[in-house]
PDB file of C-alpha atoms in Angstrom:
ATOM      1  CA  MET B   1      19.004 -56.622  -7.168  1.00 36.00           C
ATOM      2  CA  ALA B   2      19.305 -52.899  -6.332  1.00 44.00           C
ATOM      3  CA  ASP B   3      21.189 -51.441  -3.357  1.00 54.00           C
ATOM      4  CA  ASN B   4      18.359 -49.633  -1.121  1.00 62.00           C
ATOM      5  CA  SER B   5      20.607 -48.629   1.783  1.00 64.00           C
ATOM      6  CA  LEU B   6      21.626 -45.566   2.723  1.00 66.00           C
ATOM      7  CA  HIS B   7      24.941 -44.294   1.501  1.00 69.00           C
ATOM      8  CA  GLU B   8      27.855 -43.026   4.399  1.00 74.00           C
ATOM      9  CA  ALA B   9      26.855 -39.204   3.047  1.00 76.00           C
ATOM     10  CA  GLU B  10      23.000 -39.772   4.002  1.00 74.00           C
ATOM     11  CA  LEU B  11      24.069 -41.095   7.042  1.00 79.00           C
ATOM     12  CA  LYS B  12      26.519 -38.058   7.865  1.00 83.00           C
ATOM     13  CA  LEU B  13      23.266 -35.552   7.069  1.00 85.00           C
ATOM     14  CA  PHE B  14      21.772 -37.180  10.338  1.00 86.00           C
ATOM     15  CA  VAL B  15      25.082 -36.769  12.247  1.00 85.00           C
ATOM     16  CA  GLU B  16      25.422 -32.949  11.284  1.00 88.00           C
ATOM     17  CA  SER B  17      21.593 -32.620  11.935  1.00 89.00           C
ATOM     18  CA  VAL B  18      22.091 -33.880  15.395  1.00 87.00           C
ATOM     19  CA  ARG B  19      25.395 -31.434  15.724  1.00 89.00           C
ATOM     20  CA  ASN B  20      23.558 -28.495  14.415  1.00 90.00           C
ATOM     21  CA  TYR B  21      20.572 -29.027  16.417  1.00 89.00           C
ATOM     22  CA  PHE B  22      22.626 -28.845  19.453  1.00 91.00           C
ATOM     23  CA  LYS B  23      24.838 -26.061  18.563  1.00 92.00           C
ATOM     24  CA  THR B  24      21.762 -23.962  17.613  1.00 91.00           C
ATOM     25  CA  THR B  25      19.762 -24.857  20.725  1.00 89.00           C
ATOM     26  CA  THR B  26      22.135 -24.649  23.462  1.00 90.00           C
ATOM     27  CA  HIS B  27      25.592 -23.264  21.635  1.00 91.00           C
ATOM     28  CA  GLN B  28      27.405 -26.414  22.773  1.00 92.00           C
ATOM     29  CA  GLU B  29      28.069 -28.933  20.529  1.00 92.00           C
ATOM     30  CA  PRO B  30      27.374 -32.551  21.524  1.00 94.00           C
ATOM     31  CA  GLN B  31      30.084 -35.390  21.431  1.00 95.00           C
ATOM     32  CA  ILE B  32      29.277 -38.082  18.975  1.00 93.00           C
ATOM     33  CA  THR B  33      30.515 -41.032  20.808  1.00 93.00           C
ATOM     34  CA  SER B  34      29.838 -43.495  17.765  1.00 90.00           C
ATOM     35  CA  ALA B  35      28.014 -44.527  14.996  1.00 87.00           C
ATOM     36  CA  TYR B  36      27.246 -48.001  14.229  1.00 87.00           C
ATOM     37  CA  LEU B  37      25.406 -50.746  12.436  1.00 85.00           C
ATOM     38  CA  ALA B  38      23.002 -52.481  15.154  1.00 87.00           C
ATOM     39  CA  THR B  39      22.782 -56.087  15.111  1.00 85.00           C
ATOM     40  CA  GLY B  40      20.017 -56.483  17.357  1.00 79.00           C
ATOM     41  CA  ASP B  41      17.445 -54.467  19.350  1.00 80.00           C
ATOM     42  CA  VAL B  42      19.054 -51.131  20.735  1.00 85.00           C
ATOM     43  CA  GLU B  43      18.676 -50.472  24.232  1.00 86.00           C
ATOM     44  CA  GLY B  44      17.009 -46.872  24.171  1.00 90.00           C
ATOM     45  CA  HIS B  45      15.975 -44.463  26.866  1.00 94.00           C
ATOM     46  CA  ASP B  46      12.774 -43.291  28.630  1.00 94.00           C
ATOM     47  CA  PHE B  47      12.002 -40.660  26.181  1.00 96.00           C
ATOM     48  CA  ASN B  48      11.690 -41.354  22.359  1.00 94.00           C
ATOM     49  CA  GLY B  49      10.402 -39.321  19.324  1.00 94.00           C
ATOM     50  CA  VAL B  50       9.739 -41.283  16.323  1.00 93.00           C
ATOM     51  CA  VAL B  51       9.302 -40.012  13.006  1.00 93.00           C
ATOM     52  CA  THR B  52       8.300 -41.907   9.922  1.00 92.00           C
ATOM     53  CA  PHE B  53       9.347 -41.212   6.520  1.00 90.00           C
ATOM     54  CA  SER B  54       7.625 -41.990   3.135  1.00 90.00           C
ATOM     55  CA  GLY B  55       8.017 -40.878  -0.379  1.00 88.00           C
ATOM     56  CA  SER B  56      11.322 -41.307  -1.737  1.00 87.00           C
ATOM     57  CA  TYR B  57      12.412 -43.054   1.214  1.00 87.00           C
ATOM     58  CA  LYS B  58      10.674 -45.468   3.680  1.00 89.00           C
ATOM     59  CA  GLY B  59      11.314 -45.912   7.285  1.00 89.00           C
ATOM     60  CA  HIS B  60      11.751 -44.123  10.867  1.00 90.00           C
ATOM     61  CA  VAL B  61      14.140 -41.980  12.583  1.00 91.00           C
ATOM     62  CA  THR B  62      14.063 -42.451  16.442  1.00 93.00           C
ATOM     63  CA  VAL B  63      15.465 -39.988  18.823  1.00 94.00           C
ATOM     64  CA  SER B  64      16.115 -41.422  22.535  1.00 95.00           C
ATOM     65  CA  MET B  65      16.780 -39.447  25.381  1.00 96.00           C
ATOM     66  CA  PRO B  66      16.837 -39.626  29.138  1.00 96.00           C
ATOM     67  CA  PRO B  67      14.696 -37.373  31.195  1.00 96.00           C
ATOM     68  CA  GLN B  68      17.468 -35.121  32.406  1.00 97.00           C
ATOM     69  CA  LEU B  69      18.773 -34.339  29.170  1.00 96.00           C
ATOM     70  CA  LEU B  70      15.529 -33.064  28.007  1.00 97.00           C
ATOM     71  CA  ARG B  71      15.102 -31.314  31.364  1.00 97.00           C
ATOM     72  CA  GLU B  72      18.342 -29.287  30.852  1.00 95.00           C
ATOM     73  CA  LEU B  73      17.150 -28.673  26.900  1.00 94.00           C
ATOM     74  CA  LEU B  74      13.987 -27.148  28.167  1.00 95.00           C
ATOM     75  CA  LEU B  75      15.590 -25.003  31.058  1.00 95.00           C
ATOM     76  CA  LEU B  76      18.047 -23.229  28.538  1.00 93.00           C
ATOM     77  CA  GLN B  77      15.065 -22.697  26.264  1.00 91.00           C
ATOM     78  CA  LYS B  78      13.549 -20.804  29.468  1.00 93.00           C
ATOM     79  CA  GLU B  79      10.784 -23.440  29.536  1.00 93.00           C
ATOM     80  CA  ASN B  80       9.817 -24.300  33.375  1.00 93.00           C
ATOM     81  CA  ASP B  81       7.222 -27.014  32.537  1.00 95.00           C
ATOM     82  CA  LEU B  82       9.314 -30.220  33.212  1.00 96.00           C
ATOM     83  CA  SER B  83       6.168 -32.483  33.275  1.00 96.00           C
ATOM     84  CA  GLU B  84       6.155 -35.798  31.640  1.00 95.00           C
ATOM     85  CA  GLY B  85       4.265 -34.826  28.867  1.00 95.00           C
ATOM     86  CA  ASN B  86       6.241 -31.633  28.091  1.00 97.00           C
ATOM     87  CA  LEU B  87       9.145 -34.133  28.162  1.00 97.00           C
ATOM     88  CA  LEU B  88       7.627 -36.161  25.435  1.00 96.00           C
ATOM     89  CA  ASP B  89       6.743 -33.109  23.613  1.00 96.00           C
ATOM     90  CA  ALA B  90      10.403 -31.975  23.783  1.00 96.00           C
ATOM     91  CA  VAL B  91      11.796 -35.232  22.554  1.00 96.00           C
ATOM     92  CA  GLY B  92       8.899 -35.491  19.497  1.00 95.00           C
ATOM     93  CA  GLU B  93       9.926 -32.003  18.234  1.00 94.00           C
ATOM     94  CA  ILE B  94      14.022 -32.605  18.300  1.00 94.00           C
ATOM     95  CA  ALA B  95      12.850 -35.826  16.185  1.00 94.00           C
ATOM     96  CA  ASN B  96      10.837 -33.392  14.038  1.00 93.00           C
ATOM     97  CA  THR B  97      13.557 -30.822  13.526  1.00 92.00           C
ATOM     98  CA  LEU B  98      16.258 -33.520  12.949  1.00 89.00           C
ATOM     99  CA  ALA B  99      14.146 -35.188  10.242  1.00 88.00           C
ATOM    100  CA  GLY B 100      13.250 -31.726   8.555  1.00 87.00           C
ATOM    101  CA  ASN B 101      16.876 -31.075   8.307  1.00 85.00           C
ATOM    102  CA  ALA B 102      17.433 -34.318   6.841  1.00 80.00           C
ATOM    103  CA  ARG B 103      14.780 -33.437   4.429  1.00 81.00           C
ATOM    104  CA  GLN B 104      17.267 -30.710   3.058  1.00 82.00           C
ATOM    105  CA  GLY B 105      19.792 -33.225   2.069  1.00 81.00           C
ATOM    106  CA  LEU B 106      17.237 -36.028   0.808  1.00 82.00           C
ATOM    107  CA  GLY B 107      15.421 -34.249  -1.282  1.00 81.00           C
ATOM    108  CA  ALA B 108      11.620 -32.798  -1.354  1.00 75.00           C
ATOM    109  CA  GLY B 109      10.061 -36.268  -2.550  1.00 80.00           C
ATOM    110  CA  LEU B 110      10.513 -37.237   1.274  1.00 84.00           C
ATOM    111  CA  ASP B 111       7.472 -37.050   3.431  1.00 88.00           C
ATOM    112  CA  ILE B 112       7.625 -36.676   7.063  1.00 90.00           C
ATOM    113  CA  SER B 113       5.026 -37.794   9.471  1.00 92.00           C
ATOM    114  CA  VAL B 114       4.197 -36.069  12.718  1.00 93.00           C
ATOM    115  CA  PRO B 115       6.477 -37.787  15.385  1.00 93.00           C
ATOM    116  CA  ALA B 116       5.193 -40.318  17.587  1.00 93.00           C
ATOM    117  CA  LYS B 117       6.045 -39.627  21.263  1.00 93.00           C
ATOM    118  CA  LEU B 118       6.605 -43.121  23.246  1.00 91.00           C
ATOM    119  CA  ARG B 119       7.623 -43.241  27.084  1.00 91.00           C
ATOM    120  CA  GLY B 120       9.741 -46.468  28.330  1.00 85.00           C
ATOM    121  CA  HIS B 121      13.173 -47.763  27.299  1.00 69.00           C
ATOM    122  CA  ALA B 122      12.187 -51.021  25.597  1.00 61.00           C
ATOM    123  CA  GLY B 123      14.501 -52.121  23.159  1.00 60.00           C
ATOM    124  CA  LEU B 124      14.478 -50.048  19.723  1.00 73.00           C
ATOM    125  CA  ARG B 125      13.642 -52.738  17.061  1.00 70.00           C
ATOM    126  CA  ALA B 126      14.666 -52.246  13.446  1.00 66.00           C
ATOM    127  CA  ARG B 127      11.341 -52.385  11.301  1.00 72.00           C
ATOM    128  CA  VAL B 128      12.948 -51.583   7.767  1.00 65.00           C
ATOM    129  CA  ARG B 129      16.759 -52.566   7.739  1.00 74.00           C
ATOM    130  CA  LYS B 130      18.235 -55.568   8.977  1.00 78.00           C
ATOM    131  CA  HIS B 131      20.849 -53.341  10.825  1.00 80.00           C
ATOM    132  CA  PRO B 132      19.849 -49.732  11.502  1.00 88.00           C
ATOM    133  CA  CYS B 133      22.418 -47.097  11.948  1.00 88.00           C
ATOM    134  CA  VAL B 134      22.648 -45.824  15.433  1.00 91.00           C
ATOM    135  CA  ILE B 135      24.418 -42.667  16.385  1.00 92.00           C
ATOM    136  CA  THR B 136      25.327 -42.313  20.022  1.00 94.00           C
ATOM    137  CA  LEU B 137      26.140 -39.032  21.817  1.00 95.00           C
ATOM    138  CA  ARG B 138      26.775 -37.257  24.803  1.00 96.00           C
ATOM    139  CA  TRP B 139      25.491 -33.498  25.645  1.00 94.00           C
ATOM    140  CA  ASN B 140      26.376 -31.895  28.979  1.00 91.00           C
ATOM    141  CA  HIS B 141      27.341 -35.433  30.511  1.00 93.00           C
ATOM    142  CA  GLN B 142      24.227 -36.832  29.124  1.00 95.00           C
ATOM    143  CA  PRO B 143      23.827 -39.650  26.833  1.00 96.00           C
ATOM    144  CA  ALA B 144      21.528 -39.979  24.015  1.00 96.00           C
ATOM    145  CA  LEU B 145      20.967 -41.635  20.711  1.00 94.00           C
ATOM    146  CA  VAL B 146      19.383 -41.234  17.139  1.00 93.00           C
ATOM    147  CA  VAL B 147      18.516 -44.337  15.435  1.00 92.00           C
ATOM    148  CA  VAL B 148      18.336 -44.229  11.694  1.00 90.00           C
ATOM    149  CA  ASP B 149      15.992 -47.325  10.164  1.00 88.00           C
ATOM    150  CA  MET B 150      15.303 -45.994   6.778  1.00 87.00           C
ATOM    151  CA  GLU B 151      16.075 -47.125   3.160  1.00 85.00           C
ATOM    152  CA  ARG B 152      15.559 -45.659  -0.511  1.00 82.00           C
ATOM    153  CA  ARG B 153      12.548 -46.489  -2.293  1.00 80.00           C
ATOM    154  CA  ALA B 154      13.318 -48.766  -5.250  1.00 66.00           C
TER     155      ALA B 154
END
């Protein structure tokens, strides 16, 4: 049976993408607090951006952030509209940016959906992998996480 799981180098692309996003946007690198394989539902935050992959890979990447972190990011970008809709747009845009950055390392055969934006911190369920990779981080004392639930197509 072929091993379709992501390798460490592919997962590192997402960690670096997260680092680069914050460094570029805020000039302050996030602290990556852990990266692990989840064994059950992952407890997320209130605002979630989900990008679906197809083509050479299948699966999802979810960016999950609390509202305060998103407000701080928007204010740093000189955005004064801190409505729930704008917070959802922001987390969706972050997920889209991370996916786009990952595509550079994973190849042009990777198709990326428009981000789905979800409100609520219900457990983030694995849909593709039995154990998705969870990257937890802190930025400006705020927690966030990125769940990489994808695999190579056979």
